[in-house]
Coordinates of C-alpha atoms in Angstrom, one line a residue:
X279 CA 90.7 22.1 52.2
X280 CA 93.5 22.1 54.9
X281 CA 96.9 23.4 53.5
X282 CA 100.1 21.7 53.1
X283 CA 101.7 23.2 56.1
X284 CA 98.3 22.2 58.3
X285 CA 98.7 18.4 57.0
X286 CA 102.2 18.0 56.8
X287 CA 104.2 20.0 59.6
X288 CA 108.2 20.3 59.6
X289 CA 108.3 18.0 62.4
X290 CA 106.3 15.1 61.0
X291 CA 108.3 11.8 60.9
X292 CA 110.1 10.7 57.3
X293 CA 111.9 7.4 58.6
X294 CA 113.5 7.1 55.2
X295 CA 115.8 10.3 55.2
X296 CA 116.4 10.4 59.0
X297 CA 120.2 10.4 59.8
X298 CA 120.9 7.8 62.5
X299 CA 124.3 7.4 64.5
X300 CA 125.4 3.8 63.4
X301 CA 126.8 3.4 66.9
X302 CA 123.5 4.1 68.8
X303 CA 122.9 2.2 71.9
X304 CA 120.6 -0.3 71.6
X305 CA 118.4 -1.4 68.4
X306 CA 115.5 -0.1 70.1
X307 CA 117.5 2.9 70.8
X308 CA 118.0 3.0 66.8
X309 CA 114.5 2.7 66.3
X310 CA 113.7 5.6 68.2
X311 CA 115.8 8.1 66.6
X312 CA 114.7 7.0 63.5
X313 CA 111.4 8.6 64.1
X314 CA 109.7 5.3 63.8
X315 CA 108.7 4.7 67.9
X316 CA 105.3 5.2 68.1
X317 CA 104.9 7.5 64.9
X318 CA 101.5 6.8 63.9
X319 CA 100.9 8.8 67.8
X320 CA 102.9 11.8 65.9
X321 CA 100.2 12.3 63.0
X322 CA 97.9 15.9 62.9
X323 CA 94.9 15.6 65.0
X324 CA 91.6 14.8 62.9
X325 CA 93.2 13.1 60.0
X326 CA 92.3 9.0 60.5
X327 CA 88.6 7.6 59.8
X328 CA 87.7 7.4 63.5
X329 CA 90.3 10.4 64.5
X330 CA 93.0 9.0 66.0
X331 CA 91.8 5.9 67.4
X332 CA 94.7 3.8 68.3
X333 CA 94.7 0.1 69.7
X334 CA 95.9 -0.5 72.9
X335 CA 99.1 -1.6 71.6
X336 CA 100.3 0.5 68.6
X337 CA 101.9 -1.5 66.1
X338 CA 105.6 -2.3 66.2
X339 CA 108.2 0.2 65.3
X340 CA 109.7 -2.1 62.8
X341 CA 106.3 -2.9 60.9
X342 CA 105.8 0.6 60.1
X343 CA 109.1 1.5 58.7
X344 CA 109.6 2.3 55.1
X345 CA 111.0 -0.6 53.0
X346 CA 114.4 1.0 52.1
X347 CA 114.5 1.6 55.6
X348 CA 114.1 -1.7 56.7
X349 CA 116.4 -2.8 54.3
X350 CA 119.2 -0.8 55.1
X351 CA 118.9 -1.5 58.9
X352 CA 119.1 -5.1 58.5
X353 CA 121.8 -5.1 55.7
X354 CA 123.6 -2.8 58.5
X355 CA 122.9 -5.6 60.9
X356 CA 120.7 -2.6 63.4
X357 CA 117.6 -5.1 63.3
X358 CA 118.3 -9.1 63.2
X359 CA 116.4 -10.8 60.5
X360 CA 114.6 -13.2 63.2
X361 CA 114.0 -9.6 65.1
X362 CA 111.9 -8.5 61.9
X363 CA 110.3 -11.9 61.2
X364 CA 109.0 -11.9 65.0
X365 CA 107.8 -8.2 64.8
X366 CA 106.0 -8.9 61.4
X367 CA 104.5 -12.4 62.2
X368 CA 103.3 -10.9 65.8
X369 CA 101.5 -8.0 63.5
X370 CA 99.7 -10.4 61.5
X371 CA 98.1 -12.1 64.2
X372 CA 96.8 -9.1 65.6
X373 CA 95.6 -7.4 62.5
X374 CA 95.1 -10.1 59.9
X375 CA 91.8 -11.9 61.5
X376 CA 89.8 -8.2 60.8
X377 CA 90.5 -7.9 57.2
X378 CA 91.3 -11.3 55.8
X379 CA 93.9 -10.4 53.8
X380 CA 96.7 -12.6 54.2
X381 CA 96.3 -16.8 53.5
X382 CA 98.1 -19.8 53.6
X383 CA 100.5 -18.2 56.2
X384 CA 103.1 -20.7 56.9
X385 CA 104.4 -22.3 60.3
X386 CA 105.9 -19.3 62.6
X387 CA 108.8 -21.6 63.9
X388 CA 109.7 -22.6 60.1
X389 CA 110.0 -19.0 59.1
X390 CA 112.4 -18.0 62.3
X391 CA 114.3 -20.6 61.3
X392 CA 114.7 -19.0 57.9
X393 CA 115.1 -15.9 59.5
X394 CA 117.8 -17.3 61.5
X395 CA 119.6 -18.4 58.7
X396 CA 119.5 -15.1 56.7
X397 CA 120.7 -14.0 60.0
X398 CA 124.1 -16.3 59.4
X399 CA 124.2 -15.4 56.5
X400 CA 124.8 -12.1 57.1
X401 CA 127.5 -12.9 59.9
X402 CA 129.4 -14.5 57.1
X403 CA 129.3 -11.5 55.1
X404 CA 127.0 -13.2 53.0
X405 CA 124.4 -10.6 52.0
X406 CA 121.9 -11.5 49.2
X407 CA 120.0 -8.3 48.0
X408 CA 117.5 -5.5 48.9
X409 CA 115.1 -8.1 50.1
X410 CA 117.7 -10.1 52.2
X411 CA 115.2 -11.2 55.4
X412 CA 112.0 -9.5 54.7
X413 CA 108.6 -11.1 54.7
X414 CA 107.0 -11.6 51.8
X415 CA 103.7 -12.7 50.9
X416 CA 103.0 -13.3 47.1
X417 CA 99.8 -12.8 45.6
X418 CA 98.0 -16.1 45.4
X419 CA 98.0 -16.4 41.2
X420 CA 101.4 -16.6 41.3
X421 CA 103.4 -19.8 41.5
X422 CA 105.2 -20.9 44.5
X423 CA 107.4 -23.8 45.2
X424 CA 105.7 -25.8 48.3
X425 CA 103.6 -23.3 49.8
X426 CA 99.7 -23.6 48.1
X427 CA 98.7 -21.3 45.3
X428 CA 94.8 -21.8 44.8
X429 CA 94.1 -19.2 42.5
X430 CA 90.6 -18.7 45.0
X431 CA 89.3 -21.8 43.1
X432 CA 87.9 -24.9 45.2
X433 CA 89.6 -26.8 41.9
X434 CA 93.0 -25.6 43.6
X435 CA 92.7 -25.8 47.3
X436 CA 95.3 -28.2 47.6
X437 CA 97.6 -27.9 44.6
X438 CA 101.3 -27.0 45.5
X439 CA 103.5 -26.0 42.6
X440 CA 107.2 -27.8 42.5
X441 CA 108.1 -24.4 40.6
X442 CA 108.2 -20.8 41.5
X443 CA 107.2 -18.3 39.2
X444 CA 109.6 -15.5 37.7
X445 CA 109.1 -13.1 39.7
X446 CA 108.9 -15.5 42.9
X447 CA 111.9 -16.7 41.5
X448 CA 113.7 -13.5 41.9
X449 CA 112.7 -12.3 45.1
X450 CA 114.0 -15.6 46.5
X451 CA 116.7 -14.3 44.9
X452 CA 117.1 -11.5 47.0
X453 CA 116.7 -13.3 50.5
X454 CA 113.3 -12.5 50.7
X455 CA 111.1 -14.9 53.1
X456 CA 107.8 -16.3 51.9
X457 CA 105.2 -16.3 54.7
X458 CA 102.1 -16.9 53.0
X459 CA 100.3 -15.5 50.1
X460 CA 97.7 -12.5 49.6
X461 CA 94.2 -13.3 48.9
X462 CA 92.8 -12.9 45.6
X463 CA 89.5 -13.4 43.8
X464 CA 88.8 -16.9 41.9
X465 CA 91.2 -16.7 39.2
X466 CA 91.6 -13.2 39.2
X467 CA 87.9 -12.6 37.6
X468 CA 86.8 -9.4 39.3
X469 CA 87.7 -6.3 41.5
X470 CA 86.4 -7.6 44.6
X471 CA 88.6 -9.7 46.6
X472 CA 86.3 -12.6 47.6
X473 CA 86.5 -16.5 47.2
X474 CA 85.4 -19.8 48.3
X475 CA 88.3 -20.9 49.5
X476 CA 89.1 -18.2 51.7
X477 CA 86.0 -15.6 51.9
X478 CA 86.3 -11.8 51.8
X479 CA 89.1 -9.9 51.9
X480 CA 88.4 -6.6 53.9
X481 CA 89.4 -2.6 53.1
X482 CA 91.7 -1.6 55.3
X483 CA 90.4 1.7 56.0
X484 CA 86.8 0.3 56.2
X485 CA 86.1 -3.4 57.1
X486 CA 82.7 -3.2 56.1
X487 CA 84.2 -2.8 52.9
X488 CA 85.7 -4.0 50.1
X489 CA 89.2 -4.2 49.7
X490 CA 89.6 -4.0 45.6
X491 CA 91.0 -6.7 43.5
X492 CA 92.3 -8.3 42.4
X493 CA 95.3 -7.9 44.1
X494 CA 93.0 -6.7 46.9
X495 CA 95.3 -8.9 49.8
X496 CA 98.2 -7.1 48.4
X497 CA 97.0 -3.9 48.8
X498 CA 95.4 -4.3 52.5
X499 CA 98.2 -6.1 53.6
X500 CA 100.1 -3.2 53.0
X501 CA 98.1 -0.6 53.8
X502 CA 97.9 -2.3 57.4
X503 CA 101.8 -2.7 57.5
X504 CA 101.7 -6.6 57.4
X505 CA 103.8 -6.7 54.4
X506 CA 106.4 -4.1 53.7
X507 CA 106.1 -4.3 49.9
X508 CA 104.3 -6.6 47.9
X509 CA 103.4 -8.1 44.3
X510 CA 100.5 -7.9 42.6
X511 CA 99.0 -8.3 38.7
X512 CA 96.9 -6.6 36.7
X513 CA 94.2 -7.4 33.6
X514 CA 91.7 -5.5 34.5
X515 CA 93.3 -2.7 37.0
X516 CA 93.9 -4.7 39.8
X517 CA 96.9 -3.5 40.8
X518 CA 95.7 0.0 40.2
X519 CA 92.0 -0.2 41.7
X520 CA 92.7 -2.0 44.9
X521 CA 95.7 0.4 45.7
X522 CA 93.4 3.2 45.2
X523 CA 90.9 1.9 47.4
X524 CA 93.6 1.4 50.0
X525 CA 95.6 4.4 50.1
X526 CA 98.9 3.1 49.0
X527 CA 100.9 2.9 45.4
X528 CA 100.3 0.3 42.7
X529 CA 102.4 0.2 39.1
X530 CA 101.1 -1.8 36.2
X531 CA 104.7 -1.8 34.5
X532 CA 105.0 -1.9 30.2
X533 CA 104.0 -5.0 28.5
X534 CA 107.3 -7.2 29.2
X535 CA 108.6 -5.2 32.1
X536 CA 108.5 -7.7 34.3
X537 CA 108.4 -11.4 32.6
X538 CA 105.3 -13.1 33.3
X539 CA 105.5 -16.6 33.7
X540 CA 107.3 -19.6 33.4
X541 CA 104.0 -20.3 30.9
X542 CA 102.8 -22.9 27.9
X543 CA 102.3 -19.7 25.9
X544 CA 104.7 -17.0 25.7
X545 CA 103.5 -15.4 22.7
X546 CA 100.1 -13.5 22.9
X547 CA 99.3 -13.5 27.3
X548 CA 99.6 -9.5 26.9
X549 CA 96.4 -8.2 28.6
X550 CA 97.7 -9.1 32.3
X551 CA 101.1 -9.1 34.1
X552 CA 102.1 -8.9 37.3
X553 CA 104.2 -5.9 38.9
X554 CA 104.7 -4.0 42.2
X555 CA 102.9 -2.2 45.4
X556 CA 103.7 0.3 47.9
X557 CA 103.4 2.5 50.7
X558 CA 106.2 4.8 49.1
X559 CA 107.1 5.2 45.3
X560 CA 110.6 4.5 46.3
X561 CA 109.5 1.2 47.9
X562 CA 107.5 0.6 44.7
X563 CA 110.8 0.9 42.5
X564 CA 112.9 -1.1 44.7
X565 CA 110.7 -3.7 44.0
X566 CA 110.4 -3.1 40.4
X567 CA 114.0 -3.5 40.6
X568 CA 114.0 -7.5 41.5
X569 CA 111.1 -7.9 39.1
X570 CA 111.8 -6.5 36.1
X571 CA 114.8 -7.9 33.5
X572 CA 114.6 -9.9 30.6
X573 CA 114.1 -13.4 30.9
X574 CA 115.1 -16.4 28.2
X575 CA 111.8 -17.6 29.0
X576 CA 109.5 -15.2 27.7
X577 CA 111.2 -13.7 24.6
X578 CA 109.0 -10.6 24.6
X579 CA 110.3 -9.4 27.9
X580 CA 112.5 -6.1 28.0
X581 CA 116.4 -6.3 28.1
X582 CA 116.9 -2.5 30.1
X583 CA 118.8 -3.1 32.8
X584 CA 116.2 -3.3 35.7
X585 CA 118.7 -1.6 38.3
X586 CA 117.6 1.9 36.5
X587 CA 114.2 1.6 39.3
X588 CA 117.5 1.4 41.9
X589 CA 118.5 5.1 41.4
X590 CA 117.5 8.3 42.0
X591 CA 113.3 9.4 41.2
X592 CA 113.8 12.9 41.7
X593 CA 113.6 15.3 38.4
X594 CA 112.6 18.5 37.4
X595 CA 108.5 18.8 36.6
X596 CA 108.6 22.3 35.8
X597 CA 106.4 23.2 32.7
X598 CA 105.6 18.8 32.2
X599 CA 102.0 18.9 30.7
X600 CA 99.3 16.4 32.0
X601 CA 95.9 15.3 30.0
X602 CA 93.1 15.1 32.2
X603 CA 91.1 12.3 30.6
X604 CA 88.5 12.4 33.5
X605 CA 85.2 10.1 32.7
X606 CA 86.3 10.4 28.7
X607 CA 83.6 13.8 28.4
X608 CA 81.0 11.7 30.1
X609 CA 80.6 8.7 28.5
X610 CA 82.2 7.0 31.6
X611 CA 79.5 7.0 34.7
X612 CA 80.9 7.8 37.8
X613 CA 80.3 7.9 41.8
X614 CA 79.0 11.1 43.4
X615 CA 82.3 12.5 44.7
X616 CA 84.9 10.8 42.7
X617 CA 85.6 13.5 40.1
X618 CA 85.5 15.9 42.4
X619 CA 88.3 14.2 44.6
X620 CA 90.2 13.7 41.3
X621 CA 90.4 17.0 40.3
X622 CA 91.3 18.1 43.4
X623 CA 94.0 15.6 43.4
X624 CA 95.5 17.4 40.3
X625 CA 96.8 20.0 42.6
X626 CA 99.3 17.7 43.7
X627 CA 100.8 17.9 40.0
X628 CA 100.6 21.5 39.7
X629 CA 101.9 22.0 42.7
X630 CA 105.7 20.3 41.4
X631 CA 105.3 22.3 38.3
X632 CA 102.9 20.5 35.8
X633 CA 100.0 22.1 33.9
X634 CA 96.9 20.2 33.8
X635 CA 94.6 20.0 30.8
X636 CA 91.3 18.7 29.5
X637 CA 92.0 16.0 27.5
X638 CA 90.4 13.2 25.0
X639 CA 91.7 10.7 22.2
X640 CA 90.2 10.4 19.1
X641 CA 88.8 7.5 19.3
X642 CA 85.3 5.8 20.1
X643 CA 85.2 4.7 23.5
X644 CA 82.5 1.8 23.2
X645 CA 83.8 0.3 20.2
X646 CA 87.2 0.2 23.1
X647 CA 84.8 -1.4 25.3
X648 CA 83.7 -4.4 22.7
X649 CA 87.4 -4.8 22.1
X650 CA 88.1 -5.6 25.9
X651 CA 85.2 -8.0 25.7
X652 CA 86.6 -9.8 23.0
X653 CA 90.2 -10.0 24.0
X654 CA 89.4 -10.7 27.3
X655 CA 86.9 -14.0 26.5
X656 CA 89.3 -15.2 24.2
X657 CA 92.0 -14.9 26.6
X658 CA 90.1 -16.6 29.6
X659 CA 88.7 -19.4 27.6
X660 CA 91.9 -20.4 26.3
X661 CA 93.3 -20.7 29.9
X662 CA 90.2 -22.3 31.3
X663 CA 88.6 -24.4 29.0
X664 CA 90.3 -27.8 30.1
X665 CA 88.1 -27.2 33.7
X666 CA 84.8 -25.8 31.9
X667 CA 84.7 -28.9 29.4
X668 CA 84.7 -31.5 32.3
X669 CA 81.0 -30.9 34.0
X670 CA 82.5 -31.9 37.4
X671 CA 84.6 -28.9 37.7
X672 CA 82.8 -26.4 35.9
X673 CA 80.4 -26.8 38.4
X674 CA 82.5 -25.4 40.7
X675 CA 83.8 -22.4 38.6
X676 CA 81.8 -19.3 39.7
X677 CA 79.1 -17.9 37.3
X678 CA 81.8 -15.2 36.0
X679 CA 84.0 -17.6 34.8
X680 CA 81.7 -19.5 33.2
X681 CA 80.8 -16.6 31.4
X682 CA 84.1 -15.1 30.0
X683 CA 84.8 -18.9 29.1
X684 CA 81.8 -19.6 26.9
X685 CA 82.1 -16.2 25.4
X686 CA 85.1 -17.3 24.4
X687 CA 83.9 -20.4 22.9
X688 CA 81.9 -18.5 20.5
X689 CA 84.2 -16.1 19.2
X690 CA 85.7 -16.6 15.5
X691 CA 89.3 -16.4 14.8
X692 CA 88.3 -12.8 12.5
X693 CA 86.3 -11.9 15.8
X694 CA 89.6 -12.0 17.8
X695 CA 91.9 -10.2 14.5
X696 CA 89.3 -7.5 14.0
X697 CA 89.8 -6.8 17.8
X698 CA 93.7 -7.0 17.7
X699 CA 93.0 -4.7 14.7
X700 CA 90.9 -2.4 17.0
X701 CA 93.4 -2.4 20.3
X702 CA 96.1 -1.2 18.0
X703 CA 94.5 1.3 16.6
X704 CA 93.6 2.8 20.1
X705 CA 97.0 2.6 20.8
X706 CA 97.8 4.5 17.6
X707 CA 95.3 7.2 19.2
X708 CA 97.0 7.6 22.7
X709 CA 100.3 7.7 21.0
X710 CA 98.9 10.9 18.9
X711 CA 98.0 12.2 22.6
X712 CA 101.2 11.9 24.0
X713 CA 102.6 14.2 21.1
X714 CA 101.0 17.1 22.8
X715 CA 101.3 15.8 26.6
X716 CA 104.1 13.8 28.6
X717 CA 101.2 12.0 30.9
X718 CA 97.5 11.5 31.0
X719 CA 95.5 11.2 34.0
X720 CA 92.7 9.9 34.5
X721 CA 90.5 8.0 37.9
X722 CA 91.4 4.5 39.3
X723 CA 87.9 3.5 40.0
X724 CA 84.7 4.8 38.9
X725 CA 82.9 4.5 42.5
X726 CA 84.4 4.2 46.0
X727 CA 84.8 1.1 48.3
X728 CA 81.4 -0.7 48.3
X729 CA 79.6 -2.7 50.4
X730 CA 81.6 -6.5 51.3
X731 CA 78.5 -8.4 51.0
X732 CA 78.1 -6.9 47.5
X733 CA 79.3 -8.8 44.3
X734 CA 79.6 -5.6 42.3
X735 CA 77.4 -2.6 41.6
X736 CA 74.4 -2.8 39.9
X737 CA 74.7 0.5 38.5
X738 CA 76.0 3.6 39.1
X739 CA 75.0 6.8 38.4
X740 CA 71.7 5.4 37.3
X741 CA 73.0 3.7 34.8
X742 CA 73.0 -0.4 34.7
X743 CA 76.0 -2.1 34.7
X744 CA 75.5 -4.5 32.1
X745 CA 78.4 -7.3 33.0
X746 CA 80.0 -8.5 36.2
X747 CA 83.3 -6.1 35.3
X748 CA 81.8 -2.7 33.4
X749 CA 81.8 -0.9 36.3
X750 CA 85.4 -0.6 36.4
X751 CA 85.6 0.5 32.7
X752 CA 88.0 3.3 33.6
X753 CA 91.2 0.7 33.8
X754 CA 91.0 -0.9 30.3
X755 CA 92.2 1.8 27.9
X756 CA 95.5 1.4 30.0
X757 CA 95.4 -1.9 29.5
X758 CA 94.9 -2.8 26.3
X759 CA 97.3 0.0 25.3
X760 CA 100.1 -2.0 27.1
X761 CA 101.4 1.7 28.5
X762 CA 103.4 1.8 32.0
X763 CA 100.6 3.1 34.7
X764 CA 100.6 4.3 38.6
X765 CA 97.5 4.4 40.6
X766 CA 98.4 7.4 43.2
X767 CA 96.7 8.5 46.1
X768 CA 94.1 11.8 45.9
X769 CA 92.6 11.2 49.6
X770 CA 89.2 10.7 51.0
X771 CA 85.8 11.3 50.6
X772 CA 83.4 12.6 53.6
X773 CA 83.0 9.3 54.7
X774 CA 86.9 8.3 55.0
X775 CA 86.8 6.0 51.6
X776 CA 90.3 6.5 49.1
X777 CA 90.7 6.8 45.9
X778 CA 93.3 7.1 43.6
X779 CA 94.2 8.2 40.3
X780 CA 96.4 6.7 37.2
X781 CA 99.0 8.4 35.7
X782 CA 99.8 6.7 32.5
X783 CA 103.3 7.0 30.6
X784 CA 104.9 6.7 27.3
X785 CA 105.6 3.2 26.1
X786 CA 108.0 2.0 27.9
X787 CA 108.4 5.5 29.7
X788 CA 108.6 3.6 33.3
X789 CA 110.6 5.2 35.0
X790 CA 109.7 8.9 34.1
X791 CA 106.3 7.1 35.2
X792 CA 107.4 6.3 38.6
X793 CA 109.9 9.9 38.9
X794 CA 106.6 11.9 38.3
X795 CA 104.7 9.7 40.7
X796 CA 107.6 10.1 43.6
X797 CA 107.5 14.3 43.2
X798 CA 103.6 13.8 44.0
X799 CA 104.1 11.5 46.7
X800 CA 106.3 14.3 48.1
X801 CA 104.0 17.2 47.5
X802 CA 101.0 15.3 49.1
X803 CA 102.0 12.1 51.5
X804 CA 98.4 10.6 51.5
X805 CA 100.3 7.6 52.8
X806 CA 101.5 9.2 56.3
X807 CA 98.7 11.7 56.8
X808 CA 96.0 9.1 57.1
X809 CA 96.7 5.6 58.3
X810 CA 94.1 2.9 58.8
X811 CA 92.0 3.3 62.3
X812 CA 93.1 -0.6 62.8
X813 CA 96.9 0.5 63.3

């Protein structure tokens, strides 16, 4: 294994803490003492999937800076917003046919002349936020006003909500512009990023791939600079899974984080939420930052006051102790390799201080496994009933969702208390954990980035995967304990494929989350040492 020093020399670009002299020539001038001009040329010999394969044209100097870079260039007027739309939008079209991961993209003249706009505003001193003139592309569950949200469902192809979501709402907010959305599996159902509306979306560091879900546009989109941050949600890991399969940063915040709607039911929706992605744990935070705050609308959601994810991540790890959960003592299959890169990945803890440990809760792991079947029909058929009850439209709902609705349908109200009953008690057995550690660790994924043309694997390790979903197994316990969770980056296998691992928290324990996840970003930079060969 190459050593820090080989991967990550003194002189390798960090965009984010370069000085720059504010009266620099010109912008390109600004660019280039940023470090950013052609940076992805700067990187260690032997590190990308095919070496250091570049296109003929490398990618834009602006595409590939850091989000609180970007941001603070164009709130300091060194980039024009119409500059960054341009450089973004040119991106797309260049990178965006190989991996599918952006849809709905919306007319380039419409979005200069937003850009333009945010451009004015700024002349006029009129600054709105973080996000004031950066592309955005929301995941495509999400709601937003006049631009199509299909949900990857034939039954929504054309439907154009008259309301943003929340969190839509609050980017908007900030002066972000929406360009489009990120592609997303039928309703969500499943951690691999295909649809009938829109096909396969493709892994950015191996098209042949898949890309994760099922925020699996999110996560490519990033990972191939055509969005500099983005949103995601997560039920069943998918903003964890997709981000480890693509080499970037993905937080699944504390149940009521970041408010999750507007919605008919405000009351028991606590299996999935949506939250933020990165290339940088500070990006990731900035983010959280416009997401999260209480909202009238969903009384459940937290009151902190969201700028917290604003300030400083840096803190002291000496002597923190990690629980290494691994494949729970084996009853969790997992890919040839996988453990292995895990562990290795645990050096990047130890290596700011921590002290790693075997770890396992008290608590029987199938019987958590039943739970998430239960929650998770009852949850599903609630939403999607209406569309399975009319024959018309449930013939075009794919087999999956067909599945989770009529196991719904056959549930008892004591079926759906017993596992209420059952979740809380698991959460009763982490909390018992966390007496003795401050984190637990475990894999994002249970096998690597598989085949696109496969629906999900059959089995792995020899052992059959008995529903559409049990291979990613792993992600539940996080979930149904409602705990605040990043997927991080542990590197590659032989054959260039990431993974990741989760780092859960305390309840509620966010932002210690995200400060112990920014000291391993530092210690390792997965991000910058291997970009994808298609940049």
């Amino acid at each position: 294994m190459q050593t820090r020093d080989e991967l990550f020399p003194e002189s390798f670009p960090q965009p984010e803490n370069q000085p720059h002299d504010p009266a620099a020539g010109s912008r390109r001038d600004f660019l280039r003492n940023a470090g950013l001009l052609g940076a992805a040329a700067l990187l260690p010999g032997g590190l990308g999937v095919a070496g250091n394969a570049m296109a003929a044209q490398p990618p834009s100097d602006i595409v590939m800076a850091d989000a609180v870079a970007l941001s603070a260039w164009i709130k300091a007027r060194k980039v024009s917003c119409r500059e960054v739309m341009s450089a973004f939008l040119d991106h797309i079209e260049r990178i965006n046919p190989k991996v599918n991961a952006l849809v709905s993209l919306q007319e380039r003249g419409d979005l200069l002349r937003q850009a333009d706009e945010r451009d004015a505003q700024l002349a006029r001193g009129e600054y709105l936020g973080w996000m004031h003139g950066m592309p955005q592309a929301p995941k495509d569950l999400t709601a937003t006003a006049g631009i199509p949200t299909t949900q990857g469902s034939p039954l929504f192809k054309d439907y154009v909500p008259r309301q943003d979501s929340i969190i839509v709402e609050r980017v908007r907010r900030q002066g972000a512009i929406l360009i489009g959305k990120s592609n997303t599996p039928e309703f969500g159902l499943g951690s691999a990023t295909y649809n009938a509306v829109f096909g396969t979306t493709l892994n950015a560091y191996d098209p042949s791939r898949h890309a994760g879900g099922s925020s699996g546009g999110a996560a490519v989109a990033l990972a191939t600079r055509m969005l500099p941050v983005a949103d995601g949600s997560d039920m069943m890991g998918s903003l964890r899974n997709p981000a480890a399969w693509n080499n970037v940063f993905g937080f699944r915040p504390s149940q009521g984080r970041v408010p999750f709607g507007p919605s008919g039911e405000v009351f028991f929706q606590q299996l999935g939420y949506e939250g933020p992605m990165g290339r940088t744990v500070r990006d990731l935070a900035m983010l959280l930052s416009v997401q999260a705050g209480h909202d009238a609308r969903l009384p459940m959601s937290l009151s902190e006051d969201p700028a917290v994810f604003a300030g400083p991540l840096q803190r002291d790890f000496r002597g923190t102790r990690i629980g290494w959960l691994g494949d729970f003592r084996g009853y969790l299959p997992m890919e040839a390799g996988v453990l292995e890169l895990c562990r290795q990945g645990l050096r990047g803890f130890e290596a700011v201080g921590c002290t790693v440990e075997e770890a396992m809760p008290d608590y029987p792991m199938e019987q958590l496994w039943q739970t998430w079947l239960t929650l998770r029909h009852w949850l599903v058929a609630g939403l999607a009933t209406p569309l399975y009850n009319d024959p018309a439209k449930r013939a075009l709902l794919k087999p999956e969702a067909v599945w989770e609705i009529e196991g719904g349908l056959n549930l008892t109200g004591a079926d759906v208390w017993r596992a209420t009953a059952q979740r809380s008690k698991w959460y009763e057995a982490l909390r018992k954990l966390f007496e003795r550690y401050d984190y637990l660790v475990l894999p994002s994924a249970q096998v690597f980035p598989f085949d696109a043309g496969q629906h999900w694997p059959a089995e792995i390790a020899g052992r059959r995967m008995d529903t559409y979903h049990r291979w990613m197994e792993v992600v539940t316990g996080g979930t149904l304990a409602g705990l605040p969770i990043l997927n991080v980056p542990v590197g590659f296998n032989a054959q260039g494929l990431p993974m990741g691992v989760q780092v859960m928290g305390k309840a509620q324990a966010d932002l210690a989350v995200l400060q112990l996840g920014h000291a391993y970003e530092q210690a390792t930079r997965w991000v910058q040492a291997r970009r994808p060969a298609l940049l």
